CSV table of C-alpha atoms and ligand atoms in Angstrom, one decimal:
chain,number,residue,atom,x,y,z
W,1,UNK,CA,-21.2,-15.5,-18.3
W,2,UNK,CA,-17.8,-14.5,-19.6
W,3,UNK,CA,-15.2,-16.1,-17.9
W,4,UNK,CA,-11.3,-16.5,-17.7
W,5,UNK,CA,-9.0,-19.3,-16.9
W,6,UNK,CA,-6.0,-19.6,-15.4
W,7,UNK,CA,-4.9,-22.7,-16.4
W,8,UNK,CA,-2.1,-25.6,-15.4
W,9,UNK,CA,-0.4,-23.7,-12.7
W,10,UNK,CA,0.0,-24.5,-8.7
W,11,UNK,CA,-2.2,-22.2,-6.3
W,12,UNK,CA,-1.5,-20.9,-3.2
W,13,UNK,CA,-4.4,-21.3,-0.5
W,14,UNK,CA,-5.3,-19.1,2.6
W,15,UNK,CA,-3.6,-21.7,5.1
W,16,UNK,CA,-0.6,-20.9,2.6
W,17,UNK,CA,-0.5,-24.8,1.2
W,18,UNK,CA,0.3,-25.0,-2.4
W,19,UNK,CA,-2.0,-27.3,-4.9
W,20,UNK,CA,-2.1,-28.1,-9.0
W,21,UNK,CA,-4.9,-26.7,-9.5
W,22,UNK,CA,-6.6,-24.0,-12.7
W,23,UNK,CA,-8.8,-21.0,-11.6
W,24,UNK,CA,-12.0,-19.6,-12.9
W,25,UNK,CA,-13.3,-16.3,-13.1
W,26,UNK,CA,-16.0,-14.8,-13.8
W,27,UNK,CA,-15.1,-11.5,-15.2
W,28,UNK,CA,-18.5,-10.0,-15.2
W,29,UNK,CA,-18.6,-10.0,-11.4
W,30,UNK,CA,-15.2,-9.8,-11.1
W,31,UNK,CA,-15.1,-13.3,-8.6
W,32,UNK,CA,-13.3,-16.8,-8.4
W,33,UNK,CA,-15.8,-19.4,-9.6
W,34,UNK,CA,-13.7,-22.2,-8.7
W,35,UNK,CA,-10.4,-24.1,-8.1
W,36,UNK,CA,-9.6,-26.7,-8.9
W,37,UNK,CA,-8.0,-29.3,-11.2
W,38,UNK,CA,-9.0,-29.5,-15.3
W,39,UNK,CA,-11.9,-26.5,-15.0
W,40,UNK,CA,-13.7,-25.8,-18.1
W,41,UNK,CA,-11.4,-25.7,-21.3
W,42,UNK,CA,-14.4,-23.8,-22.7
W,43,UNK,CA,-13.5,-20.1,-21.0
W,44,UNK,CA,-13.7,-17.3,-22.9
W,45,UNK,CA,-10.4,-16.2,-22.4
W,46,UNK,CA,-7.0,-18.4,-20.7
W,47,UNK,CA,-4.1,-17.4,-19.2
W,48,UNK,CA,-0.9,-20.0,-19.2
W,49,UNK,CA,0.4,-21.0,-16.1
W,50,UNK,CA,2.6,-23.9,-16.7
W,51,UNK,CA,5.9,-23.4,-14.3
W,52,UNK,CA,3.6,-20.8,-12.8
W,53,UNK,CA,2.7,-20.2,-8.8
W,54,UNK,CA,-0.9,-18.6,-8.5
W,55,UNK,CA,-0.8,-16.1,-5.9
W,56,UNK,CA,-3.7,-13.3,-4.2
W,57,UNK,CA,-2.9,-9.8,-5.7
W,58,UNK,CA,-0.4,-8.6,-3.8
W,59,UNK,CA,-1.9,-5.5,-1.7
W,60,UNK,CA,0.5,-2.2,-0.7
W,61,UNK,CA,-1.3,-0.8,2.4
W,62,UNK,CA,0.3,2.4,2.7
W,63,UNK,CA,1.8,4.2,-0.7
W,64,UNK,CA,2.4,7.7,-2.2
W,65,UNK,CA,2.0,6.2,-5.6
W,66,UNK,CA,3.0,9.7,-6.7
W,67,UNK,CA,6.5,10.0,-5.7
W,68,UNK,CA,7.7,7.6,-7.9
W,69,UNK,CA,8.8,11.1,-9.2
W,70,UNK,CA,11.1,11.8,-6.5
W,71,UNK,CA,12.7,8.7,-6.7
W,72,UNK,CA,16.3,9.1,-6.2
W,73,UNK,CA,15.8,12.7,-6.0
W,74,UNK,CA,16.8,12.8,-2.3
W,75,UNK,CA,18.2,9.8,-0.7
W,76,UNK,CA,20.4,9.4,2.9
W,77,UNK,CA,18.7,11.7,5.4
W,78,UNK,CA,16.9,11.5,8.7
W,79,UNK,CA,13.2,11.9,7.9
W,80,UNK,CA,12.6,15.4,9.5
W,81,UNK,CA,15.3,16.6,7.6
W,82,UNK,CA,14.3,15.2,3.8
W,83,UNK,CA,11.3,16.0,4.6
W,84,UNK,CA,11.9,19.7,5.4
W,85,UNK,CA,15.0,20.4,3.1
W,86,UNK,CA,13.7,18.3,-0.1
W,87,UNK,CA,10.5,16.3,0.0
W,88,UNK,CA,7.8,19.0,0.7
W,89,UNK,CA,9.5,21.8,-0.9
W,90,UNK,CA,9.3,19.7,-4.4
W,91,UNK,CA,5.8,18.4,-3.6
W,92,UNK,CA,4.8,22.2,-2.8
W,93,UNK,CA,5.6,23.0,-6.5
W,94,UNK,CA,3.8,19.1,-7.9
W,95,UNK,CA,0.8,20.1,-10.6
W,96,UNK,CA,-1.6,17.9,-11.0
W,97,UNK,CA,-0.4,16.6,-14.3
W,98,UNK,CA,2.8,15.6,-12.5
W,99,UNK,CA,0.8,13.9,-9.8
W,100,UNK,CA,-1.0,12.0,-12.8
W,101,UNK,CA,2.4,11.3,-14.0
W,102,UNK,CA,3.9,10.0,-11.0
W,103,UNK,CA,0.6,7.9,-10.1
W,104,UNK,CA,0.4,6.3,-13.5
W,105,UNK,CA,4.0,5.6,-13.5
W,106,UNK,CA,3.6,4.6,-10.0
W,107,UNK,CA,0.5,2.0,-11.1
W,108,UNK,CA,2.5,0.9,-13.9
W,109,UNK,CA,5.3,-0.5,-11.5
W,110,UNK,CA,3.0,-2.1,-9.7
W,111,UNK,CA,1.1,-4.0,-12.2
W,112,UNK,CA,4.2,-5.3,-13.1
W,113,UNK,CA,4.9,-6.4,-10.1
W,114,UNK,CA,2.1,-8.6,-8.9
W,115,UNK,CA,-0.4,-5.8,-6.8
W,116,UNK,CA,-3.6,-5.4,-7.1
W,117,UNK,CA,-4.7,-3.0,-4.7
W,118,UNK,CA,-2.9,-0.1,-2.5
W,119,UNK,CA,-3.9,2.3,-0.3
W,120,UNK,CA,-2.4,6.2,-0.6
W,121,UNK,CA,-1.9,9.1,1.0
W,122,UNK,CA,-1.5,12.2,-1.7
W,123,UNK,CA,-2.6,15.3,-2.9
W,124,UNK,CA,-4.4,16.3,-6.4
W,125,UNK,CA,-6.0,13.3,-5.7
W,126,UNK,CA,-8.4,13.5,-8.7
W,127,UNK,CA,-6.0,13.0,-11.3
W,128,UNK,CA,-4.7,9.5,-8.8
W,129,UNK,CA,-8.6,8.6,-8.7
W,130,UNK,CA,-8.6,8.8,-13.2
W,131,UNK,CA,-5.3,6.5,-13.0
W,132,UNK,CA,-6.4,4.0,-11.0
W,133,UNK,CA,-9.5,3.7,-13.4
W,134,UNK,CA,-7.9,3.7,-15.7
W,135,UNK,CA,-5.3,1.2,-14.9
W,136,UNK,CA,-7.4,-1.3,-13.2
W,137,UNK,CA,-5.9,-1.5,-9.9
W,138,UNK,CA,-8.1,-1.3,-6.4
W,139,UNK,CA,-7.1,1.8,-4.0
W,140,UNK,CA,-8.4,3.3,-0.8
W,141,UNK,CA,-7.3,6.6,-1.9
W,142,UNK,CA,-7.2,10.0,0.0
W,143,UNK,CA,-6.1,13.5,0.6
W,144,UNK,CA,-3.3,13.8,3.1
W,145,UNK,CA,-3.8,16.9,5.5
W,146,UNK,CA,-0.9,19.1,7.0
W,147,UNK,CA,-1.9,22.0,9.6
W,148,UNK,CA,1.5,22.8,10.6
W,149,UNK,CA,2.4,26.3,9.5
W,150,UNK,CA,-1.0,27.3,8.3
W,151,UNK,CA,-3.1,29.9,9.4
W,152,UNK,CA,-7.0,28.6,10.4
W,153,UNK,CA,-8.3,29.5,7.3
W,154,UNK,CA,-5.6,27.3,4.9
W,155,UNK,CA,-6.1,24.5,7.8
W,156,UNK,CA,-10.0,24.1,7.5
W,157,UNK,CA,-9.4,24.4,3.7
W,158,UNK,CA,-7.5,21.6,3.6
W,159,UNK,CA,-9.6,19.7,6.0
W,160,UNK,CA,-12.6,20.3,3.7
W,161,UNK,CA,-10.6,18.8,1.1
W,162,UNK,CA,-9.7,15.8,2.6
W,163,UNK,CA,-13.4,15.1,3.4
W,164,UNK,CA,-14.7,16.4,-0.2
W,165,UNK,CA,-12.5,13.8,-1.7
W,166,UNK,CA,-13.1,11.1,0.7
W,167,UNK,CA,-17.4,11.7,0.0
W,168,UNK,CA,-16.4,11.8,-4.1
W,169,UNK,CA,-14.6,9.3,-4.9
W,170,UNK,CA,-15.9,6.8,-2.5
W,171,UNK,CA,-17.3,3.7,-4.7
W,172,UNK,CA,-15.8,5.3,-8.2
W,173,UNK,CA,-14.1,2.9,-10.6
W,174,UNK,CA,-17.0,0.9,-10.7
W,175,UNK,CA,-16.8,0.3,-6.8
W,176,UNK,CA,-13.2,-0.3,-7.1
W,177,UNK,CA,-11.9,3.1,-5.4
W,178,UNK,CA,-13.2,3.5,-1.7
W,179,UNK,CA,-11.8,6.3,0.3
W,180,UNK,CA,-10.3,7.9,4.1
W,181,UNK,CA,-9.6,11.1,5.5
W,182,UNK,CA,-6.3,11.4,6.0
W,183,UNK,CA,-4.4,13.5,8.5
W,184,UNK,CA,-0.6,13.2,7.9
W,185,UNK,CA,0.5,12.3,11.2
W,186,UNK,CA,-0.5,13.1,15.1
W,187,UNK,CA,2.5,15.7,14.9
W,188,UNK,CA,1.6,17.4,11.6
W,189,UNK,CA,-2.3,17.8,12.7
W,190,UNK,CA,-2.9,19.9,15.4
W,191,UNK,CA,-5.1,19.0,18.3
W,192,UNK,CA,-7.9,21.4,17.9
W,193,UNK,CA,-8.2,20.4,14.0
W,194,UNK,CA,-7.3,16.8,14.6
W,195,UNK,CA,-10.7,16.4,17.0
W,196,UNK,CA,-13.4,17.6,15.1
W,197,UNK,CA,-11.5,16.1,11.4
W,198,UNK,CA,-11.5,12.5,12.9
W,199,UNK,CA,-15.1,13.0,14.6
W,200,UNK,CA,-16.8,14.4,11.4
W,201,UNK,CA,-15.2,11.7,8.8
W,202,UNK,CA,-16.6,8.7,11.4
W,203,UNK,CA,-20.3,10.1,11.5
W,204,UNK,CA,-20.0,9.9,8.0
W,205,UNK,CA,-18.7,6.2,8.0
W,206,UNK,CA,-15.2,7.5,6.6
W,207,UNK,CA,-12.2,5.5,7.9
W,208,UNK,CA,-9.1,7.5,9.0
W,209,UNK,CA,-5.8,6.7,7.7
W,210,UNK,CA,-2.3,8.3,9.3
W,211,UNK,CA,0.9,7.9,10.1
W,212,UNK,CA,2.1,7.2,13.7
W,213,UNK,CA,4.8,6.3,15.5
W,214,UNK,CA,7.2,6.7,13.1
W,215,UNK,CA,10.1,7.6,14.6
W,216,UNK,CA,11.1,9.1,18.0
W,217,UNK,CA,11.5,12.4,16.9
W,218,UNK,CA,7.6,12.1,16.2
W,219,UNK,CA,6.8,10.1,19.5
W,220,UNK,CA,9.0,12.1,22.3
W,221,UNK,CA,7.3,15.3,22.0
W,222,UNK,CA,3.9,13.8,22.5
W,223,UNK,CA,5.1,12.1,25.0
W,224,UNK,CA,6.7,15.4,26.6
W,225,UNK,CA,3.8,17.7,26.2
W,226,UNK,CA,0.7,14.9,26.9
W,227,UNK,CA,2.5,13.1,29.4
W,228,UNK,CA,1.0,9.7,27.4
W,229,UNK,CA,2.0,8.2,24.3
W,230,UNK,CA,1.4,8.8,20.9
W,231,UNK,CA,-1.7,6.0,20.4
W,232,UNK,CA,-2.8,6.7,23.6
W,233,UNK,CA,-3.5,10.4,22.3
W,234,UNK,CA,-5.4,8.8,19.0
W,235,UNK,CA,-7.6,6.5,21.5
W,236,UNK,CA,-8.3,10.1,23.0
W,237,UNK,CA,-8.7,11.7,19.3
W,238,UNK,CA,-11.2,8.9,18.4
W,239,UNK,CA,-8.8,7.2,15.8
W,240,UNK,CA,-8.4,4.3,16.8
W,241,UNK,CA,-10.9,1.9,16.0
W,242,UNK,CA,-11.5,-1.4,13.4
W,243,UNK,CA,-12.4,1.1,10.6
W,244,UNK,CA,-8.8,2.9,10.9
W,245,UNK,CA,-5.7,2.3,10.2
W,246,UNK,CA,-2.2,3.2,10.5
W,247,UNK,CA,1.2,3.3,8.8
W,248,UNK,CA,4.4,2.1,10.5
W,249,UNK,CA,3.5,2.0,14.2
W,250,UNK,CA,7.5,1.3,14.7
W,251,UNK,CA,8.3,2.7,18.2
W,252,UNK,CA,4.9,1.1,20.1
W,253,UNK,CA,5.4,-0.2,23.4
W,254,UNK,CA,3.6,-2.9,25.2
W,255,UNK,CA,0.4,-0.8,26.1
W,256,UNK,CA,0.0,0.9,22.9
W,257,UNK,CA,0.3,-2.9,21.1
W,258,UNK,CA,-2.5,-4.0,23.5
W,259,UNK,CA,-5.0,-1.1,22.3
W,260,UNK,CA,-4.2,-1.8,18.6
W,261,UNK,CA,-5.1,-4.9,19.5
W,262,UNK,CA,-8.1,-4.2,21.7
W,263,UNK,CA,-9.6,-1.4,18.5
W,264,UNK,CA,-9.0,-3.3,15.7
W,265,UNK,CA,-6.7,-0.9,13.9
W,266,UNK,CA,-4.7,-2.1,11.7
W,267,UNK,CA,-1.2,-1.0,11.5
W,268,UNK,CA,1.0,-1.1,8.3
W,269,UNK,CA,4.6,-2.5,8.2
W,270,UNK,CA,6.5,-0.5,6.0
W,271,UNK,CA,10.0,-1.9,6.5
W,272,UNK,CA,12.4,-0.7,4.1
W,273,UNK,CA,11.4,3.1,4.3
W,274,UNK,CA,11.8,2.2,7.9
W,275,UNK,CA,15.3,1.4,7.0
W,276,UNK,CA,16.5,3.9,4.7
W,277,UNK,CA,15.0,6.6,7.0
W,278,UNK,CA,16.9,4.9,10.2
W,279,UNK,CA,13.0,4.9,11.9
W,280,UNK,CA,13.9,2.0,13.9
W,281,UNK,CA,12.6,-1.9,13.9
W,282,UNK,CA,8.9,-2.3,14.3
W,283,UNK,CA,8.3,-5.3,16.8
W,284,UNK,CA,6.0,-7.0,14.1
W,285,UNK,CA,6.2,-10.7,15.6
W,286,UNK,CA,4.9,-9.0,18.9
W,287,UNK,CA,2.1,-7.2,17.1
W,288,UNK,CA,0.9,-10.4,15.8
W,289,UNK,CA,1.5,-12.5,18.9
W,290,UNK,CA,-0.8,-9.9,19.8
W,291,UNK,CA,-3.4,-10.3,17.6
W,292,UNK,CA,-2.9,-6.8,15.6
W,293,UNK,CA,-4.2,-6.8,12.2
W,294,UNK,CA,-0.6,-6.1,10.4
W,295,UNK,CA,-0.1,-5.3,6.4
W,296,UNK,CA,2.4,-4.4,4.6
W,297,UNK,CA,3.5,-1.4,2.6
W,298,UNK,CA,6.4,0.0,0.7
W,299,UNK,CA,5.3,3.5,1.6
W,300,UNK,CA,6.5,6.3,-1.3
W,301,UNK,CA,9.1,5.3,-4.0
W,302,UNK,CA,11.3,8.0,-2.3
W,303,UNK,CA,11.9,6.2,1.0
W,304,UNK,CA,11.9,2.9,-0.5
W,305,UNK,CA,13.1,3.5,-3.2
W,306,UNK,CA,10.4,1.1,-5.5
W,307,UNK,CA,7.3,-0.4,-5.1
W,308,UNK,CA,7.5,-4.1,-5.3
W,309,UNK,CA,6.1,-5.7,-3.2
W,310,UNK,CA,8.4,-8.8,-3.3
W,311,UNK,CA,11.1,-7.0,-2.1
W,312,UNK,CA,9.5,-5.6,1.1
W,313,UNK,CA,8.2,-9.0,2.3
W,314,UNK,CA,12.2,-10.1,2.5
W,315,UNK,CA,12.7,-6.6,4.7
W,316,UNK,CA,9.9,-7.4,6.6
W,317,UNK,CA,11.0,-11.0,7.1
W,318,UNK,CA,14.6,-9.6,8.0
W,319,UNK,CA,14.0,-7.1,10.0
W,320,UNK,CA,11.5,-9.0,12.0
W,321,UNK,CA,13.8,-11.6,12.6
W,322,UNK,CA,16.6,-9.1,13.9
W,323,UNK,CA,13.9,-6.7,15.9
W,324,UNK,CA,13.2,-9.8,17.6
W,325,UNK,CA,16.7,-11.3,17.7
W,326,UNK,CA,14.7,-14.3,17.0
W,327,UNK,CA,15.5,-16.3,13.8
W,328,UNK,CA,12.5,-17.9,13.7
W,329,UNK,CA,10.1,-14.2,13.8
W,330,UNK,CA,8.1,-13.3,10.8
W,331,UNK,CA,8.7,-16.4,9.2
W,332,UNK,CA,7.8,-16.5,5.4
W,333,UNK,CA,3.8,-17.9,5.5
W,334,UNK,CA,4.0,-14.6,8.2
W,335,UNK,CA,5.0,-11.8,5.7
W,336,UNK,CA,3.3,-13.7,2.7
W,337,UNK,CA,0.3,-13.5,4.9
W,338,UNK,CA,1.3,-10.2,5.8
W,339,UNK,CA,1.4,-8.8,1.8
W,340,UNK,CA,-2.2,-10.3,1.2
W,341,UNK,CA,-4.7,-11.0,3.2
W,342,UNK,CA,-3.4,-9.3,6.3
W,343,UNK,CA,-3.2,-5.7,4.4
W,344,UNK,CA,-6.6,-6.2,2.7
W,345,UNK,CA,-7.8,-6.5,5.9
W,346,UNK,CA,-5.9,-3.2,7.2
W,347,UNK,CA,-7.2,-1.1,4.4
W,348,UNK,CA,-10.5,-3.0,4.3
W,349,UNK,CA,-10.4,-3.8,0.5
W,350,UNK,CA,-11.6,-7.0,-1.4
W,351,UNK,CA,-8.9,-9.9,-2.3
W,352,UNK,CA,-5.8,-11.2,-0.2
W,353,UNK,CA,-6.7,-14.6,-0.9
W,354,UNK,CA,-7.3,-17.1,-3.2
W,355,UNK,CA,-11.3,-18.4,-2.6
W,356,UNK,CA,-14.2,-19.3,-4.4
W,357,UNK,CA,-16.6,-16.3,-4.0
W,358,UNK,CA,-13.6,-14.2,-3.6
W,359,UNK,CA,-12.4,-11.0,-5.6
W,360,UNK,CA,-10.2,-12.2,-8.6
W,361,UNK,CA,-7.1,-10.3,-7.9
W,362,UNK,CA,-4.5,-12.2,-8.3
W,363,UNK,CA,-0.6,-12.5,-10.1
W,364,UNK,CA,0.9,-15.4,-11.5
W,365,UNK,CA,4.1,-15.9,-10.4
W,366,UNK,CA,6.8,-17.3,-13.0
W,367,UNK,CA,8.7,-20.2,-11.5
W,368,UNK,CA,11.0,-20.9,-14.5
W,369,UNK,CA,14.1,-19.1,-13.2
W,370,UNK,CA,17.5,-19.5,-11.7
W,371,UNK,CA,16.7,-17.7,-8.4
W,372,UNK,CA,13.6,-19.7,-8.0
W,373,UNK,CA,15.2,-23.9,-8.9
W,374,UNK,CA,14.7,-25.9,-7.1
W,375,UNK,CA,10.8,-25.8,-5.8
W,376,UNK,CA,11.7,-26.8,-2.1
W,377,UNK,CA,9.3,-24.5,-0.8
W,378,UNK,CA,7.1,-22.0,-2.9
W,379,UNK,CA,6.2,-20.2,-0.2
W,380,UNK,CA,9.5,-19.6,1.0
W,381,UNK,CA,10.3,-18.5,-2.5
W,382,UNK,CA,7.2,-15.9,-2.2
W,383,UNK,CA,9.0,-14.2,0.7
W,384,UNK,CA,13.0,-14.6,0.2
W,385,UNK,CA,13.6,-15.4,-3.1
W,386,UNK,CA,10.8,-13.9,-5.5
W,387,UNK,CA,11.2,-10.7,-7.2
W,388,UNK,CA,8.3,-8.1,-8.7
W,389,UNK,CA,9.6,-9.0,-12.4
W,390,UNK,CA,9.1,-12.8,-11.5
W,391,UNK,CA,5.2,-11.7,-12.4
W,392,UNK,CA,3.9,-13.3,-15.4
W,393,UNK,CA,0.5,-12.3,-15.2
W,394,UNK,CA,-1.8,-9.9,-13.5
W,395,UNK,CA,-5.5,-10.0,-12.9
W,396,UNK,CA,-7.6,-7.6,-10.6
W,397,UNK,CA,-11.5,-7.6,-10.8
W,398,UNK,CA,-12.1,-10.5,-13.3
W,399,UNK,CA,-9.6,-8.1,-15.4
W,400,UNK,CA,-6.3,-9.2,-16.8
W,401,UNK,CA,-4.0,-6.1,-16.5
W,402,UNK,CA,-0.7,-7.7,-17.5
W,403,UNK,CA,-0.5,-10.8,-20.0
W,404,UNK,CA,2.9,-12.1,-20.8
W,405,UNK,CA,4.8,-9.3,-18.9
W,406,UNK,CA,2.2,-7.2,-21.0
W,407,UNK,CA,0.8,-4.1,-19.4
W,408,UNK,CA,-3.1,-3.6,-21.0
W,409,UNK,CA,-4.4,-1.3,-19.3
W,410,UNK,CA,-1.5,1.5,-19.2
W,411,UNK,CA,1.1,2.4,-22.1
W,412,UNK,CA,4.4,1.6,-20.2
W,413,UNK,CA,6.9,3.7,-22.7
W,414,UNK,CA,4.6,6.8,-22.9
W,415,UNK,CA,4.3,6.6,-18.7
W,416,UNK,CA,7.9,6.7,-18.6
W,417,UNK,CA,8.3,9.0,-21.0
W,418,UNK,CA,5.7,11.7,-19.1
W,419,UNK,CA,7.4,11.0,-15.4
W,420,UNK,CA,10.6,11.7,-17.4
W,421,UNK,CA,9.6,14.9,-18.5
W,422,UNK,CA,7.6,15.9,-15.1
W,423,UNK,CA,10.8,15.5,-13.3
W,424,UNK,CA,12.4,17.7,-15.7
W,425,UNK,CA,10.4,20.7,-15.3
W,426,UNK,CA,10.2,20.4,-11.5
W,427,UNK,CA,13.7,20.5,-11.3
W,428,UNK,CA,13.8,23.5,-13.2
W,429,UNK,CA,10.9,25.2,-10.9
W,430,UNK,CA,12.0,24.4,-7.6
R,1,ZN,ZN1,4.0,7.4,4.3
């Protein structure tokens, strides 16, 4: 058995307690062996974590790893209106070498920054699929489908697409990609397409993954034309059960919470591109009073405008507390709960937590720092105080992806370099 330590650090547990313990892998299968204190000095390979908090792999349940090529390159405008004027123009003219680009400068940021698995909504999905084999990382990956403004035939096209990729790359990287079908949103699918999309990826065992409830320019007209609301229509659609799952859910009232709650969908939290995009304040401490499966995402690098992870459990903390007008909502174990286990279980992915028998994803958090002195509480630290470049160390399947602020598995200069020159061409395109 080949195995890897990670040795003389503290460890955070599921009931989000902090022990000195090591950790042992096994990388062939990719699992903790143990925790514990003093495990065997013998392992083939150790990683240092002295000073260091052991923490599950962060997981980013709702990402357009992609756009970390339009970072910056809109900023400051109501969603319909970046989306129109900017976002989908630029993504109209995106080859599939800039998508690779953008993905592996995408994974690259997050490696860095403690994740270990993501789920995405994109396009040229192959060339994300090679990236996140090649980097390492976990992904529920898929191809996002838009009907508005296409005639019947470009529509079903891009149906067929979603569903091709979904029936690809489902168990690729060695098992570590799985797949949905992915309509955009409930506004930006059509009715008569939506029905039979949903309805074909289930009797196929494909979950679905969309956006809903963004914002109330996306909810009122629903609301208007159906005379119910927006998850009421999805209930309807057949999209929302235990296999599905959602991104932002932000305007949900009462009745809507109780049927995520009643299905089993999970609903992603994606608070700062909630903020930048003036969506409004999800009412996550009701969702979980509820019993709603909630993760947590940074959704694409332009409405965020980066992917650490770190940074969007303080927003979620934040603006839970001020959605609430509660202090004491989404407290820290919350959104640290929230980043982990509660999005692996959104996306339905392996890790989220720290168990022997368990997926060895983890990061190892660097506690040697100003911002982090002294060690009142670690897990507070994890939520308020902890940033992405605090990561030490990275591991995901048995595999260590970062050593020493390292990145293996990707060549951080030439990714730059590429998304660098991507950018520059697309500027002069579009
Ligand atoms: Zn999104």
């Amino acid at each position: 058995m080949n195995t890897l330590r990670i040795a003389g650090g503290q460890v955070l547990r599921p009931d989000a307690t902090v022990e000195d313990a090591d950790v042992l892998v096994d990388r062939d299968e990719g699992t903790i062996l143990d925790i514990g204190a003093d495990l065997d000095a013998d392992a083939d390979e150790t990683l240092d974590a002295e000073g260091c908090l052991v923490t599950p792999g962060l997981v980013n349940a709702h990402c357009h790893v992609a756009m970390t090529l339009l970072r910056g390159y809109a900023d400051d405008k109501p969603l319909d209106a970046w989306l129109r004027e900017d976002i989908w123009p630029a993504e109209a003219a995106l080859t599939p070498e800039d998508v690779r680009a953008g993905a592996e400068l995408g994974l690259v940021e997050m490696i860095k920054s403690g994740t270990t698995a993501f789920a995405d909504m994109y396009f040229h999905v192959p060339e994300i699929a090679a990236a996140v084999d090649e980097a390492g990382l976990r992904a529920r990956l898929g191809h996002g489908v838009v009907t508005l403004g296409k005639d019947d035939a470009d529509a079903r096209a891009d149906i067929d697409e979603s569903l091709d990729v979904a029936r690809e790359f489902d168990g690729a990287a060695d098992g570590r990609i799985r797949t949905a079908a992915m309509p955009h949103s409930l506004t930006t699918v059509a009715e008569e397409y939506l029905r039979e999309f949903v309805a074909d990826a289930h009797d196929e065992g494909i979950p679905v993954h969309y956006h809903a409830n963004e914002t109330t320019d996306e909810v009122d007209p629903i609301v208007d034309e159906r005379g119910e609301r927006p998850l009421s229509y999805a209930k309807d659609l057949g999209m929302l059960t235990a296999d599905d799952f959602l991104a932002h859910g932000v305007h949900v009232d009462d009745a809507e919470i109780d049927l995520l709650a009643e299905a089993g969908t999970g609903v992603v939290h994606c608070p700062a591109s909630n903020m930048k995009l003036a969506s409004g304040m999800a009412p996550v401490q009701k969702l979980l009073d509820s019993g709603v499966t909630v993760g947590l995402g940074t959704d694409g690098a332009a409405s965020n405008n980066d992917l650490d992870m770190f940074d969007e459990m303080r927003d979620a903390a934040m603006l839970g507390k001020l959605a609430a007008d509660d202090a004491s909502a989404v407290a820290a174990p919350d959104v640290v709960r929230m980043a982990t286990a509660g999005s692996a279980a959104a996306v339905d992915l392996p890790g989220g937590a720290l168990e022997v028998g368990g997926a060895a994803d983890l990061a190892v958090v660097d506690l040697d720092a100003p911002h982090l002195a002294p060690a009142n509480d670690l897990v507070s630290h994890l939520a308020y105080a902890a940033r992405g470049s605090d990561v030490r160390h990275t591991v995901c399947d048995g595999r260590v992806l970062m050593r020493d602020r390292e990145v293996l598995t990707l060549d951080e200069d030439a990714a730059m370099a590429r998304a660098r020159e991507a950018i520059a061409s697309l500027r002069e395109r579009v």
